[in-house]
Amino acid sequence: MGQLYIFENMQISDLKILFFDIGGVLLSNGWGHESRLLAAEKFGLDYKEMDQLHNFIFNVYEIGSINLDQYLDTVIFNHPRDFVREDFKEFMYAQSVELPGMLAWLKEWKKDCGFRIISINNEGKELNDYRVQKFKLHTCFDAFISSCEVKMRKPDPRIFELAMGIAQATPSQCVYFDDRIMFANMAKNLGLRAYQHTSFESTKAILEQLKQEKFDPIAPA
């Protein structure tokens, strides 16, 4: 089961916001290490050089300071290539896939769960927009706190504080799910109830318990 942080004085019935990461929880990472390795193999790239350049500039892309073309100019098209930009972009977008179970289930569960659900995710704008549209994430989330739009990224504590401000919720009214323990710990340090997502089944069980306790707070755990 995912790692659980319990706050002794918290009442489940007071919870009103569920914050979720997207990559690693609902979808694959948009442009992770594995995808870049595949790109290097498919397009005949020097992975070591590509990875070094990526690490220098990707955070700048994720906070919306540059666009995808500027990222690609630095990391991929810094040399003449025998492939075109649009083919590489198409490959990048194709790396986003739905993870088994979680997203489809959450879309249905949200219909009567009694919580608002908001994303807090690190993503560059073009990839973020593609993923929201491709996987119809509007049917799952009430709002998106995406790094490319708010100009800050996890683990910056300000992105969590901004998300709570937008939701008009206190830390004790919020729950956060992320596959990365560092980000879950940051949320915990700010007073949110935080869970590390490790599998569909474990997160599903946590959410079902939260829903049950919200609507029937005296029911046995």
Short mmCIF file of C-alpha atoms in Angstrom, two decimals:
data_model
loop_
_atom_site.label_atom_id
_atom_site.label_comp_id
_atom_site.label_asym_id
_atom_site.label_seq_id
_atom_site.Cartn_x
_atom_site.Cartn_y
_atom_site.Cartn_z
CA MET A 1 0.00 0.00 0.00
CA GLY A 2 1.18 3.54 -0.62
CA GLN A 3 2.91 5.32 2.23
CA LEU A 4 0.35 7.00 4.47
CA TYR A 5 0.68 10.08 6.60
CA ILE A 6 -2.04 10.39 9.25
CA PHE A 7 -2.85 13.65 11.03
CA GLU A 8 -4.44 12.83 14.37
CA ASN A 9 -6.75 15.84 14.65
CA MET A 10 -8.08 15.69 11.10
CA GLN A 11 -11.75 14.89 10.47
CA ILE A 12 -12.41 13.09 7.18
CA SER A 13 -15.76 14.87 6.88
CA ASP A 14 -13.85 18.19 6.66
CA LEU A 15 -11.82 17.09 3.64
CA LYS A 16 -12.90 18.71 0.42
CA ILE A 17 -9.99 18.73 -2.07
CA LEU A 18 -8.03 15.87 -3.58
CA PHE A 19 -4.84 16.93 -5.33
CA PHE A 20 -3.27 14.52 -7.82
CA ASP A 21 -0.09 14.33 -9.80
CA ILE A 22 -0.71 13.09 -13.37
CA GLY A 23 2.48 11.50 -14.71
CA GLY A 24 3.23 8.26 -12.91
CA VAL A 25 -0.27 8.14 -11.40
CA LEU A 26 -2.82 8.40 -14.22
CA LEU A 27 -0.58 8.57 -17.29
CA SER A 28 2.98 7.67 -18.16
CA ASN A 29 5.51 10.46 -17.72
CA GLY A 30 5.27 12.88 -20.62
CA TRP A 31 8.95 12.88 -21.53
CA GLY A 32 10.78 10.69 -19.05
CA HIS A 33 14.13 8.91 -19.08
CA GLU A 34 12.76 5.80 -20.80
CA SER A 35 11.16 7.83 -23.58
CA ARG A 36 14.36 9.73 -24.23
CA LEU A 37 16.31 6.48 -24.46
CA LEU A 38 13.81 5.22 -27.04
CA ALA A 39 14.13 8.49 -28.96
CA ALA A 40 17.91 8.22 -29.05
CA GLU A 41 17.65 4.70 -30.44
CA LYS A 42 14.92 5.49 -32.98
CA PHE A 43 16.44 8.71 -34.31
CA GLY A 44 20.13 7.82 -33.99
CA LEU A 45 20.97 10.40 -31.33
CA ASP A 46 23.91 10.63 -28.95
CA TYR A 47 21.99 9.90 -25.76
CA LYS A 48 24.69 11.17 -23.41
CA GLU A 49 24.78 14.58 -25.11
CA MET A 50 21.00 14.70 -25.39
CA ASP A 51 20.54 13.85 -21.72
CA GLN A 52 23.03 16.48 -20.56
CA LEU A 53 21.32 19.19 -22.59
CA HIS A 54 17.90 18.00 -21.46
CA ASN A 55 18.91 18.23 -17.81
CA PHE A 56 20.16 21.78 -18.30
CA ILE A 57 17.00 23.12 -19.90
CA PHE A 58 13.96 20.92 -19.26
CA ASN A 59 13.07 22.63 -15.98
CA VAL A 60 13.03 25.93 -17.89
CA TYR A 61 10.57 24.38 -20.35
CA GLU A 62 8.40 23.00 -17.56
CA ILE A 63 7.90 26.42 -15.98
CA GLY A 64 6.87 27.91 -19.32
CA SER A 65 9.91 30.11 -19.89
CA ILE A 66 10.55 28.52 -23.28
CA ASN A 67 8.29 26.65 -25.69
CA LEU A 68 8.69 23.16 -27.10
CA ASP A 69 10.43 24.34 -30.27
CA GLN A 70 13.01 26.22 -28.21
CA TYR A 71 13.60 23.12 -26.10
CA LEU A 72 14.06 21.03 -29.25
CA ASP A 73 16.40 23.62 -30.78
CA THR A 74 18.67 23.19 -27.76
CA VAL A 75 18.46 19.46 -27.17
CA ILE A 76 17.77 17.84 -30.57
CA PHE A 77 18.17 20.27 -33.45
CA ASN A 78 21.48 21.67 -32.28
CA HIS A 79 22.96 19.54 -35.13
CA PRO A 80 21.72 18.87 -38.67
CA ARG A 81 19.34 15.92 -38.60
CA ASP A 82 18.02 13.50 -41.18
CA PHE A 83 14.50 13.72 -39.73
CA VAL A 84 12.06 16.61 -39.41
CA ARG A 85 10.83 18.37 -36.33
CA GLU A 86 7.21 17.28 -36.70
CA ASP A 87 8.20 13.59 -36.74
CA PHE A 88 10.11 14.04 -33.51
CA LYS A 89 7.21 15.90 -31.88
CA GLU A 90 4.83 13.15 -32.94
CA PHE A 91 7.13 10.64 -31.27
CA MET A 92 7.20 12.73 -28.10
CA TYR A 93 3.42 12.95 -27.90
CA ALA A 94 3.08 9.21 -28.51
CA GLN A 95 5.02 8.49 -25.34
CA SER A 96 2.01 9.56 -23.29
CA VAL A 97 -0.14 6.53 -22.54
CA GLU A 98 -2.80 5.79 -19.97
CA LEU A 99 -1.64 3.67 -17.06
CA PRO A 100 -3.77 0.58 -16.37
CA GLY A 101 -6.94 1.11 -14.40
CA MET A 102 -6.52 4.38 -12.54
CA LEU A 103 -7.74 7.07 -14.92
CA ALA A 104 -10.86 5.29 -16.19
CA TRP A 105 -11.84 4.33 -12.65
CA LEU A 106 -11.23 7.83 -11.26
CA LYS A 107 -13.42 9.43 -13.93
CA GLU A 108 -16.34 7.28 -12.80
CA TRP A 109 -15.58 7.57 -9.08
CA LYS A 110 -15.51 11.36 -9.29
CA LYS A 111 -19.15 11.55 -10.32
CA ASP A 112 -20.41 10.98 -6.79
CA CYS A 113 -17.30 11.11 -4.61
CA GLY A 114 -18.13 14.41 -2.94
CA PHE A 115 -14.64 15.84 -3.47
CA ARG A 116 -13.22 18.35 -5.89
CA ILE A 117 -10.17 16.96 -7.71
CA ILE A 118 -7.34 19.21 -8.87
CA SER A 119 -4.02 18.36 -10.51
CA ILE A 120 -0.64 19.63 -9.36
CA ASN A 121 1.74 18.58 -12.12
CA ASN A 122 5.08 19.47 -13.66
CA GLU A 123 4.69 19.63 -17.44
CA GLY A 124 5.70 21.76 -20.40
CA LYS A 125 2.80 23.54 -22.06
CA GLU A 126 2.56 21.66 -25.37
CA LEU A 127 2.82 18.27 -23.69
CA ASN A 128 0.41 19.33 -20.96
CA ASP A 129 -2.19 20.60 -23.43
CA TYR A 130 -1.88 17.44 -25.52
CA ARG A 131 -2.34 15.17 -22.51
CA VAL A 132 -5.36 17.08 -21.18
CA GLN A 133 -7.10 16.90 -24.57
CA LYS A 134 -6.00 13.40 -25.62
CA PHE A 135 -7.06 11.72 -22.39
CA LYS A 136 -10.06 13.98 -21.67
CA LEU A 137 -8.67 14.96 -18.30
CA HIS A 138 -11.33 17.66 -17.90
CA THR A 139 -13.73 14.86 -17.04
CA CYS A 140 -11.50 13.95 -14.12
CA PHE A 141 -10.16 17.28 -12.84
CA ASP A 142 -11.93 20.45 -11.78
CA ALA A 143 -8.77 22.51 -12.31
CA PHE A 144 -5.13 22.14 -13.35
CA ILE A 145 -2.23 23.64 -11.43
CA SER A 146 0.38 22.95 -14.11
CA SER A 147 3.96 24.17 -13.79
CA CYS A 148 3.94 25.66 -17.29
CA GLU A 149 1.01 27.91 -16.40
CA VAL A 150 1.93 28.97 -12.86
CA LYS A 151 5.69 29.43 -13.55
CA MET A 152 6.84 27.23 -10.70
CA ARG A 153 7.30 23.49 -10.31
CA LYS A 154 7.35 20.83 -7.64
CA PRO A 155 9.04 20.53 -5.19
CA ASP A 156 8.74 24.32 -4.79
CA PRO A 157 6.36 24.64 -1.82
CA ARG A 158 4.77 27.70 -3.42
CA ILE A 159 3.00 25.55 -6.02
CA PHE A 160 1.17 23.67 -3.26
CA GLU A 161 0.36 26.93 -1.47
CA LEU A 162 -0.96 28.40 -4.71
CA ALA A 163 -3.09 25.32 -5.34
CA MET A 164 -4.64 25.56 -1.88
CA GLY A 165 -5.24 29.28 -2.36
CA ILE A 166 -7.01 28.70 -5.66
CA ALA A 167 -9.09 25.93 -4.06
CA GLN A 168 -9.79 28.14 -1.01
CA ALA A 169 -8.83 25.24 1.24
CA THR A 170 -6.62 24.84 4.28
CA PRO A 171 -3.95 22.12 4.40
CA SER A 172 -6.12 20.03 6.74
CA GLN A 173 -8.88 19.99 4.11
CA CYS A 174 -6.62 18.55 1.40
CA VAL A 175 -5.20 15.18 0.39
CA TYR A 176 -2.35 14.78 -2.08
CA PHE A 177 -1.30 11.77 -4.21
CA ASP A 178 2.03 11.53 -6.03
CA ASP A 179 4.18 8.64 -7.20
CA ARG A 180 7.32 10.47 -6.05
CA ILE A 181 7.94 10.30 -2.33
CA MET A 182 9.87 13.59 -2.34
CA PHE A 183 6.81 15.46 -3.57
CA ALA A 184 4.50 13.63 -1.15
CA ASN A 185 6.88 14.59 1.66
CA MET A 186 6.79 18.24 0.61
CA ALA A 187 3.00 18.21 0.76
CA LYS A 188 3.17 16.52 4.17
CA ASN A 189 5.58 19.18 5.45
CA LEU A 190 3.03 21.83 4.47
CA GLY A 191 0.32 20.10 6.51
CA LEU A 192 -1.54 18.16 3.81
CA ARG A 193 -2.41 14.53 4.21
CA ALA A 194 -0.14 12.86 1.66
CA TYR A 195 0.04 9.43 0.05
CA GLN A 196 2.67 7.97 -2.22
CA HIS A 197 0.91 6.33 -5.15
CA THR A 198 2.41 2.90 -5.77
CA SER A 199 -0.40 1.05 -7.56
CA PHE A 200 -3.94 1.43 -8.83
CA GLU A 201 -5.31 -0.99 -6.26
CA SER A 202 -3.69 0.69 -3.25
CA THR A 203 -4.76 4.19 -4.27
CA LYS A 204 -8.26 2.97 -5.14
CA ALA A 205 -8.59 1.46 -1.66
CA ILE A 206 -7.47 4.73 -0.02
CA LEU A 207 -9.95 6.76 -2.07
CA GLU A 208 -12.84 4.39 -1.35
CA GLN A 209 -12.09 4.66 2.36
CA LEU A 210 -11.97 8.45 2.19
CA LYS A 211 -15.32 8.51 0.41
CA GLN A 212 -16.91 6.11 2.89
CA GLU A 213 -15.67 8.07 5.89
CA LYS A 214 -16.74 11.38 4.35
CA PHE A 215 -20.34 10.29 3.94
CA ASP A 216 -20.47 8.02 7.00
CA PRO A 217 -17.84 9.37 9.41
CA ILE A 218 -18.90 7.07 12.26
CA ALA A 219 -18.57 3.91 10.16
CA PRO A 220 -15.82 1.54 11.30
CA ALA A 221 -12.55 1.80 9.35
#
